[in-house]
Amino acid sequence: MNVVFGPVPSRRLGRSLGIDPIPLKTCNWNCVYCQLGRTTPLCNERRLYVPRETILEQLDQALSGPLKYEIDWITIIGSGEPTLHSELGQLILDIKQRTQIPVAVMTNGALLYRPRVRRELMAADAVIPSLDAGDPFLYRKINRPWPRLTFQRHVAGIRIFNQEYGGKLWVESMLIAGMNDSDQALFDLRDRLEEIEPDEIHINVPTRPPAETWVQPPPPERLERACQILGESSRIISKPARLADLSSLPRLKETILEIITRHPMTEEELGEVLPGCSREDIREAIASLQAAGEARQVDRLDRRFWSSAKARYPLH
Ligand code: SF4
């Protein structure tokens, strides 16, 4: 499967060409809301998971392919945590040498306490780390990190990175009903965010299948309250405005598998990013992927999503 995919619609980066340097699902966190299912087992080892040459070869193809003018951002977004790729810094520099399209890194930020990882991310145009909790207890409950990754290290890592960094730092906070959407939890979160001083705070809610069945988005009034408490630099991340049309990409089945492995989607959402394909063709491709043991359905948030068959979602 290709490690360069899309461009796919992103809720903040327009049409985003994804680079996935990490195999599903290699992560040092096991977030209850993770759209890629559970992390089993946790992994905190930095390694050369995918050779840089392989990534760059596929990137060159995408940058000269039929969708080259459809790319707003190049986003490094793993099927897990991208800073676990041991040559991430050089990869960013290699991308910057090839194109002027801005590069973003979506990361949980757990390794930003390490000076080397901070140095590697310096060349990116935007870094988007996560901070979902304002206290260690909620951090452990929501993010379920590798044991030696502490809340203190996490907040300090993002704060120090932002002091050194010249690009955009947008912190993403995922809110979950009944967990971190209370006034107290939001005030604690605000205090930590004030230490970090990000350019923007992106409030996100689970819209894709969460790892745990009980995870639900907060009601709209709690989201409004979150914006009030987190202040002017916060905004709720909404549905993407500009969808890329991926219908011109060859190999419908492979394109669908590449998308749903990184972004599980409903059949309707696949129809939106593949407007040139009939609903019947999409349905047939999904059925064939399912029959081949490559795709699976996941019922969450009262909707039916399709994901890679390798993703681990508990039924209860
Ligand atoms: S949401 Fe991101 S950080 Fe959390 S478990 Fe999933 S891949 Fe890892």
XYZ file of C-alpha atoms and ligand atoms in Angstrom:
324
model
C 0.000 0.000 0.000
C 1.206 3.505 -0.823
C 2.534 5.620 2.020
C 1.717 8.830 0.139
C -2.046 9.159 -0.238
C -4.764 11.580 -1.267
C -5.054 14.538 -1.365
C -7.800 14.002 1.209
C -10.060 16.694 2.659
C -8.700 17.995 5.933
C -10.748 20.051 8.331
C -8.027 22.686 8.694
C -5.524 22.080 5.887
C -7.803 22.175 2.844
C -6.757 19.452 0.443
C -3.967 17.616 2.097
C -1.535 15.177 0.505
C -0.853 12.702 3.292
C 2.468 11.071 4.061
C 2.278 8.111 6.362
C 5.763 7.049 7.492
C 4.510 4.701 10.234
C 2.724 1.322 9.930
C -0.763 0.900 11.384
C -0.916 1.300 14.356
C 2.415 2.235 15.840
C 1.923 4.720 18.631
C 3.094 5.620 22.122
C -0.450 6.630 23.104
C -3.684 4.631 23.052
C -6.285 7.399 23.003
C -9.838 6.405 23.836
C -11.017 8.452 20.847
C -8.459 7.180 18.305
C -10.035 6.787 14.886
C -7.541 4.040 14.072
C -8.739 1.735 16.854
C -6.766 0.562 19.881
C -2.949 0.554 20.047
C -1.882 -2.990 20.850
C 0.841 -3.015 21.989
C 2.089 0.489 22.772
C 5.357 1.311 21.012
C 7.811 4.061 21.907
C 10.714 3.053 19.688
C 12.041 5.497 17.074
C 12.913 3.477 13.988
C 13.196 3.666 10.221
C 9.750 2.148 9.695
C 9.538 3.125 6.011
C 12.714 3.979 4.048
C 12.925 7.663 3.156
C 13.663 6.799 -0.484
C 10.343 4.923 -0.761
C 8.415 7.900 0.609
C 10.196 10.386 -1.643
C 9.708 8.254 -4.751
C 5.950 8.191 -4.121
C 5.937 11.888 -3.280
C 7.642 12.719 -6.582
C 4.960 10.736 -8.408
C 2.162 12.584 -6.586
C 3.764 15.982 -7.241
C 3.862 15.284 -10.963
C 0.555 13.370 -11.148
C -2.951 14.437 -12.212
C -3.758 16.012 -8.817
C -0.607 18.111 -8.442
C -2.595 21.389 -8.481
C -5.086 20.053 -5.942
C -2.681 20.040 -3.023
C -2.872 22.793 -0.378
C -0.629 21.157 2.228
C 1.618 18.135 2.549
C 0.753 16.586 5.871
C 2.827 14.043 7.710
C 0.235 12.087 9.563
C 0.992 8.559 10.596
C -1.194 5.540 10.965
C 0.212 6.097 14.413
C 2.687 8.649 15.795
C 4.934 10.110 13.021
C 7.707 11.325 15.350
C 8.502 7.638 15.922
C 10.057 7.662 12.425
C 13.767 8.047 13.086
C 14.476 10.117 9.932
C 11.511 12.463 10.184
C 13.700 15.582 10.304
C 15.599 14.687 7.127
C 12.324 13.715 5.436
C 10.890 17.191 6.090
C 14.048 18.797 4.675
C 13.867 16.550 1.586
C 10.221 17.542 0.994
C 11.063 21.239 1.367
C 13.765 20.850 -1.277
C 11.224 19.466 -3.755
C 8.270 21.804 -3.390
C 7.036 25.074 -1.957
C 3.794 23.481 -0.767
C 3.756 23.983 3.007
C 4.423 20.988 5.241
C 2.472 20.208 8.400
C 3.142 17.537 11.007
C 0.260 16.127 13.011
C 1.725 14.645 16.179
C 0.600 13.784 19.668
C 3.627 15.790 20.823
C 4.638 13.156 23.360
C 8.304 13.169 22.253
C 8.725 16.953 22.097
C 10.432 16.811 25.488
C 13.433 15.364 23.573
C 15.690 18.077 22.081
C 16.459 15.985 18.993
C 12.775 15.565 18.083
C 12.211 19.305 18.588
C 15.130 20.072 16.243
C 13.768 17.705 13.603
C 10.385 19.443 13.493
C 11.831 22.943 13.129
C 11.693 22.898 9.297
C 7.923 22.208 9.174
C 5.577 25.122 8.427
C 3.006 23.996 10.968
C 3.141 21.555 13.848
C -0.106 20.364 15.388
C 0.408 18.602 18.730
C -2.373 17.302 20.982
C -3.300 18.426 24.446
C -6.587 16.972 25.624
C -6.249 17.344 29.375
C -5.155 19.951 31.876
C -4.134 17.494 34.597
C -2.183 14.224 34.832
C -5.186 12.144 35.870
C -7.297 13.006 32.821
C -4.219 12.767 30.569
C -3.709 9.134 31.610
C -7.415 8.382 31.309
C -7.837 9.840 27.822
C -4.464 9.296 26.140
C -3.360 6.089 27.957
C 0.327 6.780 27.156
C 3.480 4.645 27.262
C 4.157 4.411 31.019
C 7.237 6.645 31.154
C 5.636 9.468 29.184
C 4.374 11.869 31.812
C 1.942 14.767 31.669
C 4.598 17.151 32.947
C 7.016 16.156 30.172
C 4.248 16.475 27.627
C 3.260 20.048 28.503
C 6.882 21.151 28.982
C 7.877 19.592 25.643
C 5.255 21.545 23.678
C 6.014 24.748 25.602
C 9.769 24.598 25.005
C 9.235 23.660 21.356
C 7.059 26.714 20.837
C 9.678 28.974 22.396
C 12.192 27.803 19.790
C 9.902 27.355 16.785
C 9.287 29.919 14.016
C 6.346 28.181 12.284
C 2.712 27.883 13.296
C 1.899 25.912 16.401
C -1.725 24.862 16.544
C -2.631 22.774 19.571
C -5.487 20.351 19.067
C -7.742 19.468 21.983
C -10.176 16.622 21.498
C -13.226 17.011 23.723
C -15.207 14.004 24.881
C -18.609 14.172 26.547
C -18.424 13.561 30.280
C -14.615 13.364 30.351
C -12.934 16.675 29.637
C -15.848 18.978 28.780
C -16.686 20.100 32.344
C -15.915 23.685 33.379
C -13.195 22.476 35.749
C -11.492 20.326 33.103
C -11.638 23.227 30.626
C -10.208 25.720 33.135
C -7.323 23.313 33.846
C -6.751 22.880 30.117
C -6.784 26.653 29.609
C -4.111 27.077 32.303
C -1.784 24.648 30.545
C -2.475 26.232 27.144
C -1.595 29.634 28.583
C 1.827 28.232 29.480
C 2.304 26.981 25.912
C 0.985 30.073 24.071
C 0.031 28.360 20.797
C -0.925 30.385 17.715
C -4.292 28.685 17.693
C -6.245 26.157 19.746
C -8.254 23.745 17.641
C -11.146 22.209 19.483
C -11.985 18.888 17.935
C -14.692 16.320 18.613
C -14.869 12.644 17.688
C -16.469 12.424 14.236
C -14.710 9.282 13.075
C -15.045 5.885 14.766
C -13.478 6.130 18.234
C -11.495 3.200 19.614
C -13.862 2.903 22.568
C -17.603 2.439 22.025
C -18.644 4.812 24.807
C -16.811 7.878 23.449
C -19.247 10.575 22.343
C -18.848 14.205 21.236
C -19.964 16.850 23.740
C -23.309 18.596 23.091
C -23.111 21.941 21.183
C -23.582 24.045 24.347
C -20.479 22.505 25.931
C -18.478 23.300 22.793
C -19.582 26.925 22.975
C -18.593 26.960 26.632
C -15.196 25.472 25.722
C -14.600 28.340 23.264
C -15.539 30.876 25.954
C -13.173 29.345 28.482
C -10.254 28.637 26.130
C -10.413 32.150 24.733
C -10.023 34.025 21.482
C -7.407 31.832 19.872
C -9.673 28.782 20.086
C -11.971 27.574 17.347
C -14.017 24.505 16.669
C -12.719 22.452 13.773
C -15.567 21.869 11.377
C -16.185 19.834 8.264
C -13.793 20.493 5.353
C -14.994 23.172 2.952
C -13.040 22.079 -0.129
C -13.084 18.469 -1.111
C -10.483 17.032 -3.438
C -11.854 14.910 -6.250
C -9.884 11.677 -6.153
C -11.927 10.025 -8.898
C -9.145 10.536 -11.438
C -6.754 8.346 -9.456
C -6.432 4.885 -10.968
C -7.220 1.738 -9.000
C -10.446 2.513 -7.128
C -10.067 -0.310 -4.603
C -6.516 0.668 -3.653
C -7.466 4.336 -3.401
C -10.333 3.485 -1.042
C -8.107 1.235 1.072
C -5.427 3.928 1.306
C -8.008 6.457 2.493
C -9.883 4.326 5.011
C -6.682 2.962 6.531
C -5.782 6.516 7.631
C -9.258 8.062 7.772
C -12.089 5.584 8.302
C -15.080 6.894 6.366
C -18.730 6.158 5.767
C -19.900 5.171 2.300
C -21.410 8.666 1.919
C -18.082 10.332 2.760
C -16.303 8.127 0.238
C -18.892 9.263 -2.295
C -17.952 12.885 -1.501
C -14.227 12.406 -2.163
C -14.922 10.209 -5.188
C -17.664 12.170 -6.958
C -16.674 10.773 -10.355
C -17.436 7.221 -9.212
C -20.948 5.866 -8.956
C -22.204 4.820 -5.558
C -22.541 1.320 -6.945
C -18.847 1.190 -7.933
C -17.854 2.390 -4.458
C -20.137 -0.162 -2.807
C -18.711 -2.943 -4.985
C -15.127 -1.914 -4.224
C -15.861 -1.892 -0.478
C -17.562 -5.300 -0.685
C -14.602 -6.724 -2.561
C -12.122 -5.281 0.000
C -14.240 -6.767 2.784
C -14.403 -10.174 1.081
C -10.602 -10.121 0.650
C -10.195 -9.450 4.391
C -8.730 -5.993 3.815
C -11.577 -3.750 5.018
C -14.013 -4.006 7.903
C -17.075 -2.157 9.033
C -17.090 -0.294 12.338
C -20.364 0.913 13.827
C -19.836 3.999 15.963
C -21.581 7.314 16.658
C -24.771 5.864 15.055
C -23.039 5.513 11.698
C -21.334 2.744 9.743
C -17.691 3.436 8.936
C -15.237 1.460 6.842
C -11.661 0.989 8.019
C -8.670 -1.243 7.415
C -9.349 -4.805 8.589
C -6.140 -4.564 10.618
C -7.535 -1.835 12.899
C -8.596 -3.064 16.348
C -11.964 -1.802 17.471
C -13.623 -3.561 20.416
C -17.297 -4.341 19.939
C -18.296 -3.232 23.441
S -5.160 9.529 18.252
Fe -3.067 9.716 17.522
S -1.884 9.736 19.409
Fe -3.859 8.951 19.951
S -3.630 6.726 19.802
Fe -4.414 7.460 17.832
S -2.621 7.712 16.600
Fe -1.916 7.616 18.699
